[in-house]
Amino acid sequence: MSSDDEDVPLAVPLQASGAGKPAQAPAPGAAAPAAPPTPVPVTLITGYLGAGKTTLVNHVLTAKHGYRCAVLLNEIADSADIERALVKEPEGRDASPLAEWAELENGCICCSAKNDMVRALEALMQQRSRFDYVLIETTGLANPGPVAAALWTDEQLESSVCLDCIVTVVDGRHVERQLGAPRPAGAINEAQQQVAFADVVLLNKVDLAGEEQLARVEGTIRGMNAEAAILRCQRCEIDLARILNTGIYSAVMQGLQAAGAEPGSGHDSRVGTVTILLPGRPLDLPRLRHWLDALLWEQEQEQEQGQGQGQGSEGAAAGAAGGAAGAATAAAAAPVIFRIKGLLHVEGSERKHILQGVHEIYDVVEGPAWAPGEDRRSKVVLIGRGLDRRALERGLHSCLAPL
């Protein structure tokens, strides 16, 4: 492993591609340089097998919303042609035109195909005048976390695209079984992961489930991801303003201002949400960044090492195999943070600061000014598996500015 692989990554805002380069004044009489193009928003559509992702893509492509959409389809090679045939190319002048297609045929977007996705987006950006919105539909077993992180930080994509919303489609009749399906030690339930990363969950096929079951499903989803909006629908027919050009990753998180920390404490091995409301003291931003670096990057290293050790070779000795099994079990029990969001009161600033994170990548950016008399307590929401509330509270409290 190179030393670069071991360094703690720094989150780079998509808008900051010119950071660090000195500005050059135009020559006398020369025209001012053109403003950089506005990044193209991307909606990432994920969901378990058969939930209705392609139905949602069809709805977006045929509805009247004014966007020209490009679609990236990620499917296993044997089924990619079938999947594409299911997506209807719009007909008639009133339909939203399908600008571009890019098929990724070599597996999950979260694995080797992630690089293909980046290359496909780079190619699309060469023809950006033909579209103004991008949809990425992942395979049913994809982990959306690395994809979202790639959209956020890939150098070749900086300033050309911006992650706008992660949408998870779930089957209202079958999602309970999918969320509860057991996995071997060291493995994460894909359906749970997709719900945990979502900004919006479409509870689809509600006509096939009863009210009692739907209410139970909604409760389960809220227990895993209390911050996601849940929209009931049939055939994914929803108000598309809820998932297109939402500005979720650039706007102040209004939901973070709504309530304090939920009850409960201690370590929970399930996927869930922990909300921490800090006292009125401001946060020391460098100290917070240091804590986040350690928390997010070290957990990623532990997960990778545990998974790697869990894949013992056939020729390993019995003792080594036992150690690998123990490492896999430890990886399964170790806390994993999928998403982190925060509204922060930072020392020395009269502006709100917004924290957003996906996997090991995070960023803290300035927001609008605090209003006179506004409650300035910081609030942080963490979504993940096996979260230890007390340890997270201790860590965040250690980031408060000294009295």
Coordinates of C-alpha atoms in Angstrom, one line a residue:
M1 CA 0.0 0.0 0.0
S2 CA 1.4 3.4 -0.9
S3 CA 1.7 6.2 1.7
D4 CA -1.0 8.1 -0.1
D5 CA -3.5 5.3 0.7
E6 CA -2.7 5.6 4.4
D7 CA -3.1 9.4 4.6
V8 CA -6.3 10.8 6.1
P9 CA -8.4 12.1 3.1
L10 CA -9.5 15.7 3.0
A11 CA -13.0 16.5 1.7
V12 CA -12.9 19.0 -1.1
P13 CA -16.0 20.9 -2.0
L14 CA -17.0 20.5 -5.7
Q15 CA -17.2 24.2 -6.0
A16 CA -13.6 24.7 -4.8
S17 CA -11.7 23.3 -7.9
G18 CA -9.8 26.5 -8.3
A19 CA -8.6 26.7 -4.6
G20 CA -4.9 27.3 -4.2
K21 CA -4.4 28.9 -7.7
P22 CA -3.6 32.6 -7.8
A23 CA -6.1 34.7 -9.6
Q24 CA -4.8 36.4 -12.7
A25 CA -6.1 39.8 -13.8
P26 CA -7.2 40.0 -17.4
A27 CA -5.0 42.0 -19.8
P28 CA -6.0 45.6 -20.4
G29 CA -8.8 45.6 -23.0
A30 CA -9.3 41.9 -22.8
A31 CA -12.7 40.4 -22.1
A32 CA -13.4 39.2 -18.6
P33 CA -13.1 35.4 -18.3
A34 CA -16.4 33.5 -18.5
A35 CA -17.9 32.4 -15.3
P36 CA -17.4 28.6 -14.7
P37 CA -20.4 26.5 -15.7
T38 CA -22.9 25.6 -13.0
P39 CA -22.4 22.0 -11.8
V40 CA -24.9 19.5 -13.2
P41 CA -27.0 18.0 -10.3
V42 CA -27.0 14.3 -9.9
T43 CA -29.7 12.2 -8.3
L44 CA -28.5 8.7 -7.2
I45 CA -31.3 6.1 -7.3
T46 CA -30.7 3.0 -5.3
G47 CA -32.9 0.2 -3.8
Y48 CA -33.1 -3.5 -3.4
L49 CA -33.8 -5.9 -6.3
G50 CA -37.3 -5.4 -7.7
A51 CA -38.2 -2.4 -5.6
G52 CA -39.0 -0.2 -8.7
K53 CA -35.9 1.8 -9.5
T54 CA -36.4 1.5 -13.3
T55 CA -40.0 2.5 -12.8
L56 CA -38.8 5.7 -11.1
V57 CA -36.4 6.4 -13.9
N58 CA -39.3 6.0 -16.4
H59 CA -41.4 8.4 -14.4
V60 CA -38.6 11.0 -14.4
L61 CA -38.0 10.6 -18.2
T62 CA -41.7 10.9 -19.2
A63 CA -42.9 13.6 -16.7
K64 CA -43.1 17.3 -17.5
H65 CA -40.5 18.9 -15.3
G66 CA -38.3 20.8 -17.8
Y67 CA -35.0 18.9 -17.3
R68 CA -33.1 17.2 -20.0
C69 CA -31.8 14.0 -18.3
A70 CA -28.8 11.9 -18.9
V71 CA -29.0 8.3 -17.4
L72 CA -26.2 6.2 -16.1
L73 CA -27.3 2.6 -15.8
N74 CA -25.3 0.1 -13.7
E75 CA -26.3 -3.5 -14.2
I76 CA -24.5 -6.8 -14.5
A77 CA -23.4 -7.4 -18.1
D78 CA -25.9 -10.3 -18.7
S79 CA -28.9 -8.2 -17.8
A80 CA -27.8 -4.7 -18.9
D81 CA -29.6 -5.0 -22.3
I82 CA -32.8 -6.2 -20.6
E83 CA -32.6 -3.4 -18.1
R84 CA -32.1 -0.7 -20.8
A85 CA -35.0 -2.1 -22.8
L86 CA -37.3 -1.6 -19.7
V87 CA -36.5 2.2 -19.7
K88 CA -38.8 4.0 -22.1
E89 CA -37.2 6.6 -24.3
P90 CA -39.6 9.6 -24.2
E91 CA -41.9 10.2 -27.2
G92 CA -43.4 13.5 -28.3
R93 CA -42.5 17.1 -27.8
D94 CA -44.0 17.3 -24.3
A95 CA -41.7 14.6 -22.9
S96 CA -38.5 15.2 -21.1
P97 CA -35.8 14.2 -23.7
L98 CA -33.3 11.5 -22.9
A99 CA -30.0 13.0 -23.7
E100 CA -27.4 10.3 -23.1
W101 CA -27.0 6.7 -22.1
A102 CA -24.0 5.1 -20.5
E103 CA -24.1 1.5 -19.4
L104 CA -21.7 0.1 -16.8
E105 CA -21.6 -3.6 -17.3
N106 CA -19.0 -5.0 -14.9
G107 CA -20.7 -5.3 -11.6
C108 CA -21.7 -3.2 -8.6
I109 CA -21.1 0.5 -8.9
C110 CA -19.6 0.3 -5.4
C111 CA -16.8 -2.0 -6.5
S112 CA -14.7 -2.0 -9.7
A113 CA -17.4 -0.2 -11.7
K114 CA -17.1 2.9 -9.6
N115 CA -14.1 4.0 -11.7
D116 CA -16.2 3.2 -14.9
M117 CA -18.9 5.5 -13.5
V118 CA -16.5 8.3 -13.1
R119 CA -15.2 7.8 -16.6
A120 CA -18.7 7.7 -18.0
L121 CA -19.5 10.9 -16.2
E122 CA -16.4 12.5 -17.6
A123 CA -17.5 11.5 -21.1
L124 CA -20.9 12.9 -20.5
M125 CA -19.5 16.2 -19.4
Q126 CA -18.0 16.6 -22.8
Q127 CA -21.5 16.9 -24.1
R128 CA -23.1 18.8 -21.2
S129 CA -25.0 21.2 -23.5
R130 CA -27.3 18.2 -24.3
F131 CA -28.5 17.7 -20.8
D132 CA -28.9 19.5 -17.5
Y133 CA -29.5 16.7 -15.1
V134 CA -28.0 13.3 -14.4
L135 CA -29.7 10.2 -13.0
I136 CA -27.6 7.2 -11.8
E137 CA -29.5 4.0 -11.3
T138 CA -27.5 1.4 -9.3
T139 CA -27.8 -2.3 -9.3
G140 CA -30.0 -3.7 -6.5
L141 CA -27.0 -4.9 -4.5
A142 CA -25.0 -1.7 -4.7
N143 CA -23.7 0.2 -1.7
P144 CA -24.4 3.9 -2.5
G145 CA -21.8 5.3 0.0
P146 CA -18.7 5.0 -2.2
V147 CA -20.6 6.3 -5.2
A148 CA -21.8 9.4 -3.3
A149 CA -18.2 10.0 -2.1
A150 CA -16.8 9.7 -5.6
L151 CA -19.3 12.3 -6.9
W152 CA -18.3 14.5 -4.0
T153 CA -14.5 14.4 -4.3
D154 CA -13.3 12.9 -7.6
E155 CA -10.7 15.4 -9.0
Q156 CA -11.8 14.7 -12.7
L157 CA -15.4 15.6 -11.8
E158 CA -14.7 18.7 -9.6
S159 CA -17.0 21.6 -10.5
S160 CA -18.8 19.6 -13.3
V161 CA -21.3 17.7 -11.2
C162 CA -22.8 17.9 -7.8
L163 CA -24.6 15.3 -5.7
D164 CA -28.1 16.5 -5.2
C165 CA -30.1 13.7 -3.6
I166 CA -29.8 10.0 -2.7
V167 CA -33.2 8.2 -3.3
T168 CA -33.8 4.7 -2.0
V169 CA -36.8 2.8 -3.5
V170 CA -38.2 0.1 -1.3
D171 CA -40.9 -2.5 -1.9
G172 CA -43.7 -1.9 0.6
R173 CA -44.7 -5.6 0.6
H174 CA -41.3 -7.2 0.8
V175 CA -38.9 -4.7 2.4
E176 CA -39.5 -6.1 5.9
R177 CA -38.1 -9.4 4.9
Q178 CA -35.2 -7.8 3.1
L179 CA -34.3 -5.5 6.0
G180 CA -34.4 -8.5 8.4
A181 CA -32.5 -11.0 6.2
P182 CA -29.5 -12.4 8.2
R183 CA -26.0 -11.9 6.9
P184 CA -22.7 -13.7 7.7
A185 CA -20.3 -12.2 10.2
G186 CA -18.5 -9.2 8.8
A187 CA -21.2 -8.5 6.1
I188 CA -23.7 -5.7 6.0
N189 CA -27.3 -6.1 4.9
E190 CA -27.5 -4.2 1.6
A191 CA -31.1 -3.2 2.1
Q192 CA -30.3 -1.7 5.5
Q193 CA -27.3 0.1 4.0
Q194 CA -29.4 1.6 1.2
V195 CA -32.0 2.9 3.7
A196 CA -29.3 4.3 5.9
F197 CA -27.7 6.4 3.1
A198 CA -31.0 7.8 1.8
D199 CA -32.1 11.4 1.8
V200 CA -35.5 10.3 0.5
V201 CA -37.1 6.8 0.8
L202 CA -39.8 6.0 -1.7
L203 CA -42.2 3.4 -0.1
N204 CA -43.4 1.9 -3.3
K205 CA -46.1 -0.6 -4.2
V206 CA -48.2 0.5 -1.3
D207 CA -51.3 -0.9 -3.0
L208 CA -49.9 -4.4 -2.4
A209 CA -49.6 -4.0 1.4
G210 CA -52.0 -3.2 4.2
E211 CA -52.0 -0.1 6.3
E212 CA -50.8 -2.0 9.4
Q213 CA -47.8 -3.4 7.5
L214 CA -47.0 0.0 5.9
A215 CA -47.0 1.7 9.3
R216 CA -44.7 -1.0 10.7
V217 CA -42.3 -0.5 7.7
E218 CA -42.3 3.2 8.2
G219 CA -41.4 2.8 11.8
T220 CA -38.6 0.4 10.9
I221 CA -37.2 2.8 8.3
R222 CA -37.4 5.8 10.8
G223 CA -35.5 3.7 13.3
M224 CA -32.7 3.2 10.8
N225 CA -32.7 6.7 9.3
A226 CA -34.6 9.3 11.2
E227 CA -33.6 12.1 8.9
A228 CA -34.9 10.6 5.6
A229 CA -38.2 11.7 4.2
I230 CA -40.5 8.8 3.5
L231 CA -42.9 9.1 0.6
R232 CA -45.6 6.5 -0.1
C233 CA -46.3 5.8 -3.7
Q234 CA -47.6 3.4 -6.4
R235 CA -45.4 2.8 -9.4
C236 CA -43.0 5.5 -8.0
E237 CA -45.4 8.3 -9.0
I238 CA -44.4 11.2 -6.8
D239 CA -43.9 15.0 -6.9
L240 CA -40.5 15.0 -8.6
A241 CA -39.6 18.3 -6.9
R242 CA -39.0 16.1 -3.8
I243 CA -36.0 14.3 -5.6
L244 CA -34.8 16.6 -8.3
N245 CA -32.7 19.7 -7.7
T246 CA -33.4 19.6 -4.0
G247 CA -30.2 21.4 -2.9
I248 CA -30.0 19.0 0.1
Y249 CA -26.2 19.0 0.0
S250 CA -25.8 22.7 -0.2
A251 CA -28.8 24.0 1.9
V252 CA -29.0 24.5 5.7
M253 CA -30.4 21.3 7.2
Q254 CA -33.7 22.7 8.4
G255 CA -34.5 19.3 9.9
L256 CA -31.6 19.6 12.2
Q257 CA -33.2 22.6 13.9
A258 CA -36.4 20.8 14.6
A259 CA -35.8 18.7 17.7
G260 CA -33.2 17.7 20.3
A261 CA -31.5 14.4 20.9
E262 CA -33.8 11.4 21.0
P263 CA -33.9 9.3 24.2
G264 CA -31.8 6.2 24.7
S265 CA -28.1 5.6 25.2
G266 CA -25.4 3.0 25.0
H267 CA -24.3 0.8 22.2
D268 CA -26.8 -0.5 19.6
S269 CA -25.6 -3.2 17.1
R270 CA -28.5 -2.4 14.7
V271 CA -28.6 0.2 11.9
G272 CA -30.0 3.4 13.5
T273 CA -29.8 7.1 14.1
V274 CA -28.1 9.0 17.0
T275 CA -28.8 12.7 17.4
I276 CA -26.7 14.7 19.8
L277 CA -27.6 18.2 20.9
L278 CA -24.6 20.0 22.4
P279 CA -24.7 22.8 25.0
G280 CA -24.6 26.4 23.9
R281 CA -20.8 26.6 23.9
P282 CA -19.3 26.9 20.4
L283 CA -17.2 24.2 18.8
D284 CA -13.5 24.5 18.2
L285 CA -13.4 23.8 14.5
P286 CA -9.8 22.5 14.2
R287 CA -10.5 20.2 17.1
L288 CA -13.7 19.0 15.5
R289 CA -12.0 18.2 12.2
H290 CA -9.3 16.2 14.0
W291 CA -11.9 14.2 15.8
L292 CA -13.9 13.6 12.6
D293 CA -10.7 12.5 10.8
A294 CA -9.9 10.0 13.5
L295 CA -13.5 8.7 13.8
L296 CA -14.4 8.3 10.1
W297 CA -11.0 7.4 8.6
E298 CA -10.0 4.9 11.3
Q299 CA -13.4 3.1 11.1
E300 CA -12.9 2.8 7.3
Q301 CA -9.5 1.2 7.8
E302 CA -10.8 -1.2 10.4
Q303 CA -13.6 -2.3 8.1
E304 CA -11.2 -2.9 5.2
Q305 CA -8.8 -4.8 7.4
G306 CA -11.6 -6.9 9.0
Q307 CA -13.0 -7.8 5.6
G308 CA -9.6 -8.6 4.2
Q309 CA -8.7 -10.8 7.1
G310 CA -12.1 -12.5 6.8
Q311 CA -11.1 -13.7 3.3
G312 CA -8.6 -16.3 4.4
S313 CA -6.7 -18.4 1.8
E314 CA -7.5 -22.1 1.3
G315 CA -4.1 -23.0 2.6
A316 CA -4.3 -21.1 5.8
A317 CA -3.7 -23.0 9.0
A318 CA -6.6 -23.7 11.4
G319 CA -5.3 -21.1 13.9
A320 CA -5.1 -18.4 11.1
A321 CA -8.6 -19.4 10.0
G322 CA -9.9 -18.9 13.5
G323 CA -8.2 -15.5 13.7
A324 CA -9.8 -14.5 10.4
A325 CA -13.2 -15.5 11.6
G326 CA -12.6 -13.5 14.8
A327 CA -11.6 -10.5 12.7
A328 CA -14.7 -10.8 10.6
T329 CA -16.9 -11.0 13.7
A330 CA -15.1 -8.0 15.2
A331 CA -15.7 -6.1 11.9
A332 CA -19.4 -6.9 12.1
A333 CA -19.6 -5.6 15.7
A334 CA -17.5 -2.5 15.1
P335 CA -19.4 0.8 14.7
V336 CA -19.9 1.9 11.1
I337 CA -21.0 5.5 10.3
F338 CA -22.8 5.7 6.9
R339 CA -23.9 9.4 7.1
I340 CA -23.3 12.3 9.3
K341 CA -25.0 15.7 9.3
G342 CA -24.7 18.7 11.5
L343 CA -25.7 22.3 12.2
L344 CA -22.8 23.8 14.1
H345 CA -22.0 26.8 16.3
V346 CA -18.4 27.5 15.6
E347 CA -16.1 29.6 17.8
G348 CA -15.2 33.0 16.3
S349 CA -18.0 33.0 13.6
E350 CA -21.4 34.6 13.4
R351 CA -22.4 32.1 10.7
K352 CA -23.9 28.7 10.9
H353 CA -21.7 25.9 9.7
I354 CA -23.1 22.8 8.0
L355 CA -21.5 19.4 8.4
Q356 CA -22.2 16.7 5.7
G357 CA -20.4 13.4 5.5
V358 CA -20.7 10.1 3.5
H359 CA -18.5 7.2 4.6
E360 CA -15.1 8.6 5.4
I361 CA -15.6 11.8 3.4
Y362 CA -16.9 14.9 5.1
D363 CA -17.0 18.6 4.7
V364 CA -17.9 21.6 6.9
V365 CA -19.0 24.8 5.1
E366 CA -20.3 28.2 6.2
G367 CA -24.0 28.8 6.0
P368 CA -26.1 31.9 6.6
A369 CA -25.7 34.2 9.6
W370 CA -27.3 33.3 12.9
A371 CA -30.5 35.3 13.6
P372 CA -30.6 37.6 16.7
G373 CA -31.7 35.5 19.7
E374 CA -31.6 32.2 17.7
D375 CA -30.7 29.0 19.6
R376 CA -27.1 28.4 18.8
R377 CA -26.7 24.9 20.2
S378 CA -24.9 22.6 17.8
K379 CA -26.7 19.5 16.6
V380 CA -25.1 16.5 15.0
V381 CA -27.0 13.5 13.5
L382 CA -25.1 10.2 12.8
I383 CA -26.6 7.3 10.9
G384 CA -24.9 4.0 11.0
R385 CA -24.6 0.5 12.6
G386 CA -23.5 -0.3 16.1
L387 CA -23.3 3.4 17.2
D388 CA -22.2 4.0 20.8
R389 CA -24.0 7.1 21.9
R390 CA -22.0 7.7 25.0
A391 CA -18.6 7.5 23.1
L392 CA -19.9 9.8 20.4
E393 CA -21.2 12.3 23.0
R394 CA -17.8 12.2 24.8
G395 CA -16.0 12.8 21.5
L396 CA -18.2 15.8 20.5
H397 CA -18.0 17.3 23.9
S398 CA -14.2 17.1 23.7
C399 CA -14.4 19.4 20.6
L400 CA -16.1 22.3 22.5
A401 CA -14.1 25.5 22.7
P402 CA -12.5 26.0 26.2
L403 CA -14.3 28.3 28.6

